[in-house]
PDB file of C-alpha atoms in Angstrom:
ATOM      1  CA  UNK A 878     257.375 266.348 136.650  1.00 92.00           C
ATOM      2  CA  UNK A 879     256.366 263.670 138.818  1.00 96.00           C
ATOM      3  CA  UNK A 880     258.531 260.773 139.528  1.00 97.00           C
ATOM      4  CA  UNK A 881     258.416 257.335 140.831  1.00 97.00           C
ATOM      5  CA  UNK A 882     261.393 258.430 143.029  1.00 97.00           C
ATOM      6  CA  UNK A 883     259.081 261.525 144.372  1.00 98.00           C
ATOM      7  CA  UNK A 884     257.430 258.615 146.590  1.00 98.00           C
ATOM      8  CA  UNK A 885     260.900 256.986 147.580  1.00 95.00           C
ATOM      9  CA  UNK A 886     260.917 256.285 151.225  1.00 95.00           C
ATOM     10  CA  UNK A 887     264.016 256.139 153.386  1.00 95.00           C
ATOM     11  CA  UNK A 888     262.212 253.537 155.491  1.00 96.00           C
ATOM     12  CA  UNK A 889     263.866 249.419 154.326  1.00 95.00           C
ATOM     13  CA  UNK A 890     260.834 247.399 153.741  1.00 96.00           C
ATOM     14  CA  UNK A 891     260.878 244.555 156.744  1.00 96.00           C
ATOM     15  CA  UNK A 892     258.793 242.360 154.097  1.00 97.00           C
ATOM     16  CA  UNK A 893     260.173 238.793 152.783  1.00 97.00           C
ATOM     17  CA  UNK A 894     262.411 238.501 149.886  1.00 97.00           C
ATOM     18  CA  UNK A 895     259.851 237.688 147.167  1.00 96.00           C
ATOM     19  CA  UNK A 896     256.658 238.695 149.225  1.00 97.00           C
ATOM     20  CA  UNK A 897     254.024 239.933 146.631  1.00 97.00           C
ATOM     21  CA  UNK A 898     253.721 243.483 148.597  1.00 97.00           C
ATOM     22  CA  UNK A 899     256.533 244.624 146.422  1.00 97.00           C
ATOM     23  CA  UNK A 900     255.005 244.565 143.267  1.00 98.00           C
ATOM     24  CA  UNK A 901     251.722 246.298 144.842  1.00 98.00           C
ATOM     25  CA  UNK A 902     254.123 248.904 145.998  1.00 98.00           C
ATOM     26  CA  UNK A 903     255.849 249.310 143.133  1.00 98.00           C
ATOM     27  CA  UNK A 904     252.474 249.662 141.136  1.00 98.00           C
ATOM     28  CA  UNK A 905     251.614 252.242 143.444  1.00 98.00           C
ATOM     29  CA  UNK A 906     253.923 254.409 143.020  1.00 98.00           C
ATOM     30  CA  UNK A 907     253.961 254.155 139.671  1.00 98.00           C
ATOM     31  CA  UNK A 908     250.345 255.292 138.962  1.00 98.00           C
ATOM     32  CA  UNK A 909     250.548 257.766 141.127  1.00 98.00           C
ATOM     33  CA  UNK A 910     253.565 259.234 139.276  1.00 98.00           C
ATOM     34  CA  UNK A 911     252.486 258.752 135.901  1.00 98.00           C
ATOM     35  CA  UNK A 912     248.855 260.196 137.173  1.00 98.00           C
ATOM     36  CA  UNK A 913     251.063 263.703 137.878  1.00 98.00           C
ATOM     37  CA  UNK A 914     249.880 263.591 141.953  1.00 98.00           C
ATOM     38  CA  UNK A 915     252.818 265.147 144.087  1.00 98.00           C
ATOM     39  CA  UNK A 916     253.359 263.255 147.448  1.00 98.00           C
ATOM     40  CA  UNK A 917     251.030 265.505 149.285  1.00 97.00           C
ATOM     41  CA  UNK A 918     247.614 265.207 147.308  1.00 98.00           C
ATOM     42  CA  UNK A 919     247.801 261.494 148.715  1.00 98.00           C
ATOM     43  CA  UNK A 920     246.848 259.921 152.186  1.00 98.00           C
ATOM     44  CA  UNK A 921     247.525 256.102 152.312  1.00 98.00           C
ATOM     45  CA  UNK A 922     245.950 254.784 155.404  1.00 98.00           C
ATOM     46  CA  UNK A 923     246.427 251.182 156.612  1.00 97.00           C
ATOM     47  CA  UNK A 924     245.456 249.122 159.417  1.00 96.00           C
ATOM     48  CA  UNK A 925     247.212 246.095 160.704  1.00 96.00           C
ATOM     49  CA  UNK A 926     248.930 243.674 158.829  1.00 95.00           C
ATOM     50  CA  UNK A 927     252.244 242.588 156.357  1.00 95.00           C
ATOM     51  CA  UNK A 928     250.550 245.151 153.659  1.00 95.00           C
ATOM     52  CA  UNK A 929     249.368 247.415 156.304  1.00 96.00           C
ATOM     53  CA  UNK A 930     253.114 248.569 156.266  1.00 97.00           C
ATOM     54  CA  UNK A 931     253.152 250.152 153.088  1.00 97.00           C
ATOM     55  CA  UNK A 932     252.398 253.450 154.234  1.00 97.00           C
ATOM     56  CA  UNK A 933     255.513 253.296 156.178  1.00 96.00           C
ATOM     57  CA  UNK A 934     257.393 252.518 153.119  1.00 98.00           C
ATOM     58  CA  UNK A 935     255.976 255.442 151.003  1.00 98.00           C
ATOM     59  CA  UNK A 936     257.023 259.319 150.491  1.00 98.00           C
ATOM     60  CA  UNK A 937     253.283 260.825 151.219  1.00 98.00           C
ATOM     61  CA  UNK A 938     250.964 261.333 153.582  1.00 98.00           C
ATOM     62  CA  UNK A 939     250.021 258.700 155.502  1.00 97.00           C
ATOM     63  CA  UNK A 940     248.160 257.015 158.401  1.00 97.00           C
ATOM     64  CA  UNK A 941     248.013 253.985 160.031  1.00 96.00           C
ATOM     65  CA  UNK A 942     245.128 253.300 162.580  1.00 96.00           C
ATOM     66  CA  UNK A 943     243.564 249.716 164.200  1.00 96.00           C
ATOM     67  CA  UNK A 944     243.081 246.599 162.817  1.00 96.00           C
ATOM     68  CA  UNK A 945     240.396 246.519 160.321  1.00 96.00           C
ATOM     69  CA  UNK A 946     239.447 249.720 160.676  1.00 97.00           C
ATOM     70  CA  UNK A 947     241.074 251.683 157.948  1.00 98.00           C
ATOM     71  CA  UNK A 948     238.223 252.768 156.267  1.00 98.00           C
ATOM     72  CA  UNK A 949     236.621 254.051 158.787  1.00 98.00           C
ATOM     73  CA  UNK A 950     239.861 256.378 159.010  1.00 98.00           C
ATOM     74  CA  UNK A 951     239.808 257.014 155.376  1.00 98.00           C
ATOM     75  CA  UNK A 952     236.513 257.767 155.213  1.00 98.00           C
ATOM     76  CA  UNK A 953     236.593 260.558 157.447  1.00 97.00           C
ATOM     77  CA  UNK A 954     239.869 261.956 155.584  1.00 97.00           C
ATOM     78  CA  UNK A 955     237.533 262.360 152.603  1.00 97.00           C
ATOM     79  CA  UNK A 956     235.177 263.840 154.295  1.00 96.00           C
ATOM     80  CA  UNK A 957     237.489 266.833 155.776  1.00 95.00           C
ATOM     81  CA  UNK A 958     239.936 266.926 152.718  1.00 96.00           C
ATOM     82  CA  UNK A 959     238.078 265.471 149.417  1.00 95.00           C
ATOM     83  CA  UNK A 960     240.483 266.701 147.072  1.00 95.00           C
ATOM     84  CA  UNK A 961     242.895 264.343 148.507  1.00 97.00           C
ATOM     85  CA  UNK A 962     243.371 261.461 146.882  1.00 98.00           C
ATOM     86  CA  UNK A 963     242.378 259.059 149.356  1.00 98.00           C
ATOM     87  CA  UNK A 964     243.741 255.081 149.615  1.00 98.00           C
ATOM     88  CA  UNK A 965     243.114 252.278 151.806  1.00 98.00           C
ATOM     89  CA  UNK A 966     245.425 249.590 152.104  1.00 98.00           C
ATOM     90  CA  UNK A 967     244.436 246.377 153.563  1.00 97.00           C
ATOM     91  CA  UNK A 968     245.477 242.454 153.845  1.00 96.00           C
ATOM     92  CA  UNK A 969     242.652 239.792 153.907  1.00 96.00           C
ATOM     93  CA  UNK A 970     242.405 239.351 157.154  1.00 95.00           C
ATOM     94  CA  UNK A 971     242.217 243.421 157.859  1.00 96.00           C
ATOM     95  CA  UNK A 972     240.155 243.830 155.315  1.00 96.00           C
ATOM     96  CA  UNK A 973     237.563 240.942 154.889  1.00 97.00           C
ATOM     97  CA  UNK A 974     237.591 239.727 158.491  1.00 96.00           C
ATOM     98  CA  UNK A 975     238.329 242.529 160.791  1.00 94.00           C
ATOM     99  CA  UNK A 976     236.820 245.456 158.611  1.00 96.00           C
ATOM    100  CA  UNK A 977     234.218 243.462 156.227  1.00 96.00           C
ATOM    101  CA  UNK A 978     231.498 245.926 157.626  1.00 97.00           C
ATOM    102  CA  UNK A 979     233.419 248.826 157.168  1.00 98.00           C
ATOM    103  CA  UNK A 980     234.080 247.658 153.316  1.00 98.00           C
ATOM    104  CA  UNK A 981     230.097 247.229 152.823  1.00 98.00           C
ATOM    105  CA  UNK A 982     229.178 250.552 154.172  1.00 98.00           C
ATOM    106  CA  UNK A 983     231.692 252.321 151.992  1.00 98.00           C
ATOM    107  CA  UNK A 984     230.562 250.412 148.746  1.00 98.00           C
ATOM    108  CA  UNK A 985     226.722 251.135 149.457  1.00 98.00           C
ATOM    109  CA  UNK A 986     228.050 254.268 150.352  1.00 98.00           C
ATOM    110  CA  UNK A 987     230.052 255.474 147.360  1.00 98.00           C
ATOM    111  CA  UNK A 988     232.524 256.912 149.221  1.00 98.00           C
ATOM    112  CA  UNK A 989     235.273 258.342 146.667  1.00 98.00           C
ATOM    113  CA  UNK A 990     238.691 256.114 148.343  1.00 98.00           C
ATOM    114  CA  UNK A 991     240.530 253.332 146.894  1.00 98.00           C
ATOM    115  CA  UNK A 992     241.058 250.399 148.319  1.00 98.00           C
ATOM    116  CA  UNK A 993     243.927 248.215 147.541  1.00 98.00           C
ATOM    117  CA  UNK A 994     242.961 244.260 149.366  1.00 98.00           C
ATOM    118  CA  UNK A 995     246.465 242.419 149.706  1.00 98.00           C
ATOM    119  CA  UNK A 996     245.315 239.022 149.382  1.00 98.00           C
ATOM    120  CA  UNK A 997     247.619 236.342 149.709  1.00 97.00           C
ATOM    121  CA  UNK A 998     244.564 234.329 151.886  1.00 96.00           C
ATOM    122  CA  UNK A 999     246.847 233.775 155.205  1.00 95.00           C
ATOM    123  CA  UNK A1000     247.258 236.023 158.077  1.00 95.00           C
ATOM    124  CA  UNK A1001     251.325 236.907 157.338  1.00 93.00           C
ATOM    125  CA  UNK A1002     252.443 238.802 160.074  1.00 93.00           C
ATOM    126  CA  UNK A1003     250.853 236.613 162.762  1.00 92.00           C
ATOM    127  CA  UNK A1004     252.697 233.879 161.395  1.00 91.00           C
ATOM    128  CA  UNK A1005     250.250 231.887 159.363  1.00 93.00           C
ATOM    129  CA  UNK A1006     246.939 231.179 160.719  1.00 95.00           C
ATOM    130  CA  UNK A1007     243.982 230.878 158.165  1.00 95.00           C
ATOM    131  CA  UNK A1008     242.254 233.937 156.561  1.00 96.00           C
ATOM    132  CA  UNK A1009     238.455 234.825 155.483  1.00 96.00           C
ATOM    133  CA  UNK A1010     239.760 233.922 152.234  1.00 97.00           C
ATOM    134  CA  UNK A1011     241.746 230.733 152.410  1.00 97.00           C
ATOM    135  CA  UNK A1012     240.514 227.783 150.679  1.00 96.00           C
ATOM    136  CA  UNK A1013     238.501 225.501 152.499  1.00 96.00           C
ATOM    137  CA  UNK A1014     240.469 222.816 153.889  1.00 96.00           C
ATOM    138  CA  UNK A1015     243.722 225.182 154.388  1.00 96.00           C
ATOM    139  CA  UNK A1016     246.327 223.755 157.028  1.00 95.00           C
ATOM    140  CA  UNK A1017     247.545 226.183 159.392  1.00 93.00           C
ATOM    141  CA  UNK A1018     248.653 226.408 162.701  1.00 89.00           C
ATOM    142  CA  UNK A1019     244.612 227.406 163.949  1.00 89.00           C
ATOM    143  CA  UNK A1020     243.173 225.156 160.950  1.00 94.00           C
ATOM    144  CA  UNK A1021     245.967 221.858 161.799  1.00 95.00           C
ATOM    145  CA  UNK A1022     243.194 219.261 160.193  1.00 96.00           C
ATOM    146  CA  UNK A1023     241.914 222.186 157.880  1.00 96.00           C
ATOM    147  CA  UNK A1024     239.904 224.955 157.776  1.00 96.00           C
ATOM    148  CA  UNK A1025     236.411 224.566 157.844  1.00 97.00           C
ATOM    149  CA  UNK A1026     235.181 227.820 156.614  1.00 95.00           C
ATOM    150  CA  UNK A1027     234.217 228.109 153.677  1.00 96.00           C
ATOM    151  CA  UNK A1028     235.966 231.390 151.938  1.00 97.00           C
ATOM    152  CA  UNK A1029     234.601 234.688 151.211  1.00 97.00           C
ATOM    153  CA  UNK A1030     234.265 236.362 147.686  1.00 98.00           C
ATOM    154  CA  UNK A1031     235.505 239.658 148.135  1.00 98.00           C
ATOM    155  CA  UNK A1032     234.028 240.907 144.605  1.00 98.00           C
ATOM    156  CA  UNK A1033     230.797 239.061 144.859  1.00 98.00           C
ATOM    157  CA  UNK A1034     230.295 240.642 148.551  1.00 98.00           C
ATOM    158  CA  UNK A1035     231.301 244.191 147.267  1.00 98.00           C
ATOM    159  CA  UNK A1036     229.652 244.372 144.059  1.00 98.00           C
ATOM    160  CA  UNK A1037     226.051 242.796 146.600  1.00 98.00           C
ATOM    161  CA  UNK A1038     227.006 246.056 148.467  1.00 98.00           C
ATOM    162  CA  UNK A1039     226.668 248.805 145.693  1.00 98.00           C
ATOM    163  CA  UNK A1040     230.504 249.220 145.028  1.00 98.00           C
ATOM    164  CA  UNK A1041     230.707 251.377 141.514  1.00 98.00           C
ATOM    165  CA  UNK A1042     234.360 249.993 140.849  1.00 98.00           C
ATOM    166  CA  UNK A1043     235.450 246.820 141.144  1.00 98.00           C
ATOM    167  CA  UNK A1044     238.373 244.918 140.171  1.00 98.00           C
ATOM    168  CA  UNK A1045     241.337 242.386 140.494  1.00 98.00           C
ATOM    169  CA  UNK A1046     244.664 242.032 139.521  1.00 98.00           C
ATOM    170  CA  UNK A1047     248.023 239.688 140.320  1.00 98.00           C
ATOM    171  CA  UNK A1048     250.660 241.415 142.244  1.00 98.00           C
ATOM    172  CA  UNK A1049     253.488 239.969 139.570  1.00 97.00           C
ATOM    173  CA  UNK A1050     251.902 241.939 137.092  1.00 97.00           C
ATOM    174  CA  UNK A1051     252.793 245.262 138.160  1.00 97.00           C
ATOM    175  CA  UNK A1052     252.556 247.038 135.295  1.00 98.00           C
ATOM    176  CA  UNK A1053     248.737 245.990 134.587  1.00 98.00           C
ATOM    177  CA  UNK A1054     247.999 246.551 138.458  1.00 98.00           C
ATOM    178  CA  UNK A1055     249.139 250.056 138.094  1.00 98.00           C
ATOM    179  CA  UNK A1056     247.017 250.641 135.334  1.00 98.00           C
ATOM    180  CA  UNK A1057     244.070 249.166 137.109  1.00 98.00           C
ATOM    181  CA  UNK A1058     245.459 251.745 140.334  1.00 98.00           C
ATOM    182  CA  UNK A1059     245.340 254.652 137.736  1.00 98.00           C
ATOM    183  CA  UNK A1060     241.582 254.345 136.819  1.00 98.00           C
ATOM    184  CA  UNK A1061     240.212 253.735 140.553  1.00 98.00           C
ATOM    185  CA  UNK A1062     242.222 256.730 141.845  1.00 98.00           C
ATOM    186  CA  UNK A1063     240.321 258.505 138.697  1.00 98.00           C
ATOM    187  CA  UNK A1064     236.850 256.487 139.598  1.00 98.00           C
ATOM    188  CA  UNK A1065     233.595 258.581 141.201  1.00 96.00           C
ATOM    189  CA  UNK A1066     233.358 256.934 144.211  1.00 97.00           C
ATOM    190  CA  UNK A1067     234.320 253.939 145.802  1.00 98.00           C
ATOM    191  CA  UNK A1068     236.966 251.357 144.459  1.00 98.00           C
ATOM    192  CA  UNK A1069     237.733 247.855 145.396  1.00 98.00           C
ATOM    193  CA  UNK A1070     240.864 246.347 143.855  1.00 98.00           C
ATOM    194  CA  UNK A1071     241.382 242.650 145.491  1.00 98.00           C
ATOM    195  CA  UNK A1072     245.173 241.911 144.668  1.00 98.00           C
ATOM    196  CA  UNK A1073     246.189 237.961 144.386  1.00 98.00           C
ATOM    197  CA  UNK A1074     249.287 238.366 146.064  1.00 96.00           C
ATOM    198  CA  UNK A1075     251.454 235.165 147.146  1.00 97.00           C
ATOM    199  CA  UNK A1076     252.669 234.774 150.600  1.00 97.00           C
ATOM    200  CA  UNK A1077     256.790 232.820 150.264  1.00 96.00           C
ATOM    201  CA  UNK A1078     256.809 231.965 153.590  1.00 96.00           C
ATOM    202  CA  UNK A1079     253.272 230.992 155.266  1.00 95.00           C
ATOM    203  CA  UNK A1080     251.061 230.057 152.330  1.00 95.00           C
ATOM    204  CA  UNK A1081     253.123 227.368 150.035  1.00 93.00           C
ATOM    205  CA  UNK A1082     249.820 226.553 147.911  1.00 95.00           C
ATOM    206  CA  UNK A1083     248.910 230.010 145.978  1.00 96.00           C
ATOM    207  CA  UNK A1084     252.376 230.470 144.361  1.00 97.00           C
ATOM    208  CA  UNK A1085     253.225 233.051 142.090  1.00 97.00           C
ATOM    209  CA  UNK A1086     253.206 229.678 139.649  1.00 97.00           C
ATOM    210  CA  UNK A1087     250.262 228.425 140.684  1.00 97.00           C
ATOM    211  CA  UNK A1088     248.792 232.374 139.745  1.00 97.00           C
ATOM    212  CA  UNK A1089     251.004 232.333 136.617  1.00 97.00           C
ATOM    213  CA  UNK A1090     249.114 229.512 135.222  1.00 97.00           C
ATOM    214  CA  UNK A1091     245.504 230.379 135.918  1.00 98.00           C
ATOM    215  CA  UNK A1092     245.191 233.971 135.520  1.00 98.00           C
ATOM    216  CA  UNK A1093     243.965 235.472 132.681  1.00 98.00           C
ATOM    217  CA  UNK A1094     242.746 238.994 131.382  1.00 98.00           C
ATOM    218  CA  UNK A1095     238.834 239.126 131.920  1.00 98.00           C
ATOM    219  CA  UNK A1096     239.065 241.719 128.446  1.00 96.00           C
ATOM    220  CA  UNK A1097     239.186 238.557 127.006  1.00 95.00           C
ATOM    221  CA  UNK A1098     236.079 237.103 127.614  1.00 94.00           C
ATOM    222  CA  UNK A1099     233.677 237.269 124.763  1.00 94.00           C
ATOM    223  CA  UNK A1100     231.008 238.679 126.150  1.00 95.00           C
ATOM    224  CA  UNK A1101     233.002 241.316 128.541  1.00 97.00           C
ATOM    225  CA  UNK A1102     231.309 244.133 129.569  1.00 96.00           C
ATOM    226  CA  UNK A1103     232.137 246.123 132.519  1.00 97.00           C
ATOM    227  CA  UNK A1104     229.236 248.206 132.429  1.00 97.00           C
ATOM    228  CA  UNK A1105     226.684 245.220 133.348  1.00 98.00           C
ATOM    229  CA  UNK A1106     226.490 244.306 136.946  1.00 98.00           C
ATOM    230  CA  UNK A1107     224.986 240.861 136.556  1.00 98.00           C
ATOM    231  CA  UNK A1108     227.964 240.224 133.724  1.00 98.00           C
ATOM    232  CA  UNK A1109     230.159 241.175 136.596  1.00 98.00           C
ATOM    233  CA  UNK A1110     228.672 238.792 139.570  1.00 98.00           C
ATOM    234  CA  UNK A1111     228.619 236.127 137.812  1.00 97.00           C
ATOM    235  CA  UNK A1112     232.575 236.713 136.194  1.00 98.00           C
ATOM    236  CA  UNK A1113     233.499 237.523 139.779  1.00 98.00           C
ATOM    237  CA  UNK A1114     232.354 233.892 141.029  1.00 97.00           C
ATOM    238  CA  UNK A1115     235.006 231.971 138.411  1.00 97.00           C
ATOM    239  CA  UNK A1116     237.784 230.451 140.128  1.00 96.00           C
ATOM    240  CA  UNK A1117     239.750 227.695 139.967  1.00 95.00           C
ATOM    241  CA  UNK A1118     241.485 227.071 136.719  1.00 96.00           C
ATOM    242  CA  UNK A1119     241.036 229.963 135.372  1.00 97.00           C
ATOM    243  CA  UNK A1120     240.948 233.255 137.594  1.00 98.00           C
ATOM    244  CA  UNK A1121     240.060 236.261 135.844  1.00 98.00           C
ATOM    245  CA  UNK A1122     241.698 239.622 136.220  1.00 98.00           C
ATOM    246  CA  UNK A1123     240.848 243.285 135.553  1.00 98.00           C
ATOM    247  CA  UNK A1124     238.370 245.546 135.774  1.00 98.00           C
ATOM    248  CA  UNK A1125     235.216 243.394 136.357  1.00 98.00           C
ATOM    249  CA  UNK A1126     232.807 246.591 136.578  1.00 98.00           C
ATOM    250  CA  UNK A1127     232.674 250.017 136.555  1.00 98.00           C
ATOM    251  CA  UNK A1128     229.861 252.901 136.109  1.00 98.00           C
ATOM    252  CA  UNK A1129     230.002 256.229 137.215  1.00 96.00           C
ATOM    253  CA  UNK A1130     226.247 257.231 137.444  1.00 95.00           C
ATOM    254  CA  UNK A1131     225.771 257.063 141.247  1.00 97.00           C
ATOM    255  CA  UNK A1132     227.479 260.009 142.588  1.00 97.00           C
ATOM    256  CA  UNK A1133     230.027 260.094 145.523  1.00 98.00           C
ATOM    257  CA  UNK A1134     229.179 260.300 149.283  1.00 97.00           C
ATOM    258  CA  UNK A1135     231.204 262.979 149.905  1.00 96.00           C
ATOM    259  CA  UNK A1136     229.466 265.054 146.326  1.00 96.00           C
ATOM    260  CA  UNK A1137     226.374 264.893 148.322  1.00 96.00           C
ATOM    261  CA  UNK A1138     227.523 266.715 151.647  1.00 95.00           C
ATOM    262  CA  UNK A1139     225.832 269.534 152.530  1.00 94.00           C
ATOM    263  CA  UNK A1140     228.502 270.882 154.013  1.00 90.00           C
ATOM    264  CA  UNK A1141     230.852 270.709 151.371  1.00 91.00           C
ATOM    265  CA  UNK A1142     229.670 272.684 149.091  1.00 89.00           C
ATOM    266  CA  UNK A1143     231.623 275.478 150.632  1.00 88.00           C
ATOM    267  CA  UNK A1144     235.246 273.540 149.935  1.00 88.00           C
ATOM    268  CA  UNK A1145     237.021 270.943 152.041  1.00 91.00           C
ATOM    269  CA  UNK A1146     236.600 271.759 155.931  1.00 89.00           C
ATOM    270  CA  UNK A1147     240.127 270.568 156.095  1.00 89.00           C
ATOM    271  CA  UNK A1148     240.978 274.380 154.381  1.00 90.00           C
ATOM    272  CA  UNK A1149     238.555 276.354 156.470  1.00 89.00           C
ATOM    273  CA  UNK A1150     240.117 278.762 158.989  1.00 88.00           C
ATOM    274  CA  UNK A1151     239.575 277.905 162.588  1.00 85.00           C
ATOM    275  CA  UNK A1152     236.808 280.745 163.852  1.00 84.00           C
ATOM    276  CA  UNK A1153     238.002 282.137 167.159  1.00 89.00           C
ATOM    277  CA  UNK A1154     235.782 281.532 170.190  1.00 92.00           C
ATOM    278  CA  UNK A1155     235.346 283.426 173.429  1.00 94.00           C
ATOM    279  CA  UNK A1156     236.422 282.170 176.667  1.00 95.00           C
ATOM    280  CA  UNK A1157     232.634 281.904 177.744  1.00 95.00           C
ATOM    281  CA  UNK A1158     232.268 279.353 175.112  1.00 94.00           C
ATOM    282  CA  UNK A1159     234.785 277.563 175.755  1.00 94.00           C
ATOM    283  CA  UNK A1160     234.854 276.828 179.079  1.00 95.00           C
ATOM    284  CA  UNK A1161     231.166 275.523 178.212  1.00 95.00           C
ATOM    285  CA  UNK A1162     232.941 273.234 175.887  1.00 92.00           C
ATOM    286  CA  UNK A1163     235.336 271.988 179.093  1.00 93.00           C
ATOM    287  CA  UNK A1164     232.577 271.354 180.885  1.00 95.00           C
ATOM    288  CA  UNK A1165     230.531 269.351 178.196  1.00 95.00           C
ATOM    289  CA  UNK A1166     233.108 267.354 176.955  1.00 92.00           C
ATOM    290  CA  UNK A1167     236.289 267.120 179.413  1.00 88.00           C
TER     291      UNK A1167
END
């Protein structure tokens, strides 16, 4: 039986006491103990960044590549070894700046990986400066009279792309994030979860108060439905004093990238064995490519 200890690194987490990456972690592991997946039937991969980390801090496989370019990296994982259970994690600023094309590709795409957005709208481990998806107006040490830009909707943006799963949660709540975790890693396709998670040191507006007071379960709406994608752009666009969270949509008719590979159909490459090759061949290679 699969525990949460099974994914127990030996590796201290560097983060801040009270940073919100703690409860995404711990939500992490949890769904992918209570989902039965032993340590190596996941890759985590990560790019740069305060959450980027978290594959460091994790008993499975993992890798951790460029910034912003994660999925990219996870994409071709699923590609070689589809029955691994695939998921990005991200920051804001690695995520929605940085990689923003790499997340609309993979939503029109379908590609089946998860991918867990740590947003606490600052860039943390560059000390501060202002994010795709700080408010406008935020003070920082790029943004000293305030930010100009005007922020990016994550959901809006993904669920504009094609994404099949989308959905947000509140780092705090662990045990509903893991839930949430549970059903993307289970989702056809590709997943978006955008986490609200507060910064303690660098972003002293989007508290875990100011969160406790405005979030609220989107089940709760009277009209939810998760199966209706104009329901779900126009949910994902509230925002202010109330912020809903869950699963905003969801529908598993458009089948997977990687279900429509040609070259799949005879099992992950990732398994194949490696056909020899004659010298001829490859010194031809050398030649070509060295």
């Amino acid at each position: 039986m699969v525990t949460v200890k099974d994914y127990q690194s030996p590796v201290t987490p560097t983060w801040c006491p009270g940073c919100g990456n703690f409860g995404i972690h711990q939500a992490v592991k949890m769904a992918l103990a209570e989902l039965g997946l032993e340590p190596h039937q996941v890759m985590l991969v990560s790019g740069i960044g305060q959450s980027s980390k978290l594959p460091d801090y994790t008993h499975a496989n993992g890798f951790m590549t460029l910034h912003g370019r994660a999925i990219p990296c996870a994409t071709g994982v699923k590609l070689v070894r589809p029955d691994l259970k695939v998921i990005v994690h991200s920051g804001d600023g690695d995520g929605y700046g940085e990689g923003m094309g790499h997340m609309v590709h993979a939503a029109r795409r379908n590609i089946g990986i998860v991918h867990i957005a740590h947003n606490n709208q600052i860039y943390g481990l560059t000390k501060g400066q202002y994010s795709p998806t700080s408010a406008q107006g935020t003070r920082s040490s790029t943004s000293p009279e305030g930010a100009i830009d005007r922020p990016v909707n994550p959901l809006l943006i993904a669920l504009a792309a094609g994404a099949t799963f989308v959905a947000r949660a509140f780092s705090k709540n662990s045990r509903e994030l893991a839930d949430i975790i549970k059903a993307a890693v289970q989702h056809r396709g590709y997943a978006l979860i955008d986490v609200l998670q507060p910064c303690v040191t660098f972003n002293r507006v989007n508290t875990y108060e100011w969160y406790g007071e405005r979030v609220y379960p989107v089940s709760q709406e009277p009209d939810y439905n998760p199966s209706d994608l104009n329901w779900a752009m126009r949910t994902a666009q509230i925002w202010g004093d109330r912020i809903p969270v869950g699963i905003l949509y969801q529908t598993e008719d458009v089948p997977a990238y990687e279900e429509q590979v040609p070259a799949l159909k005879a099992g992950p490459v990732g398994l194949r064995p490696i056909r020899p090759i004659s010298a001829d061949k490859a010194q031809a290679l050398k030649a070509a490519y060295l």
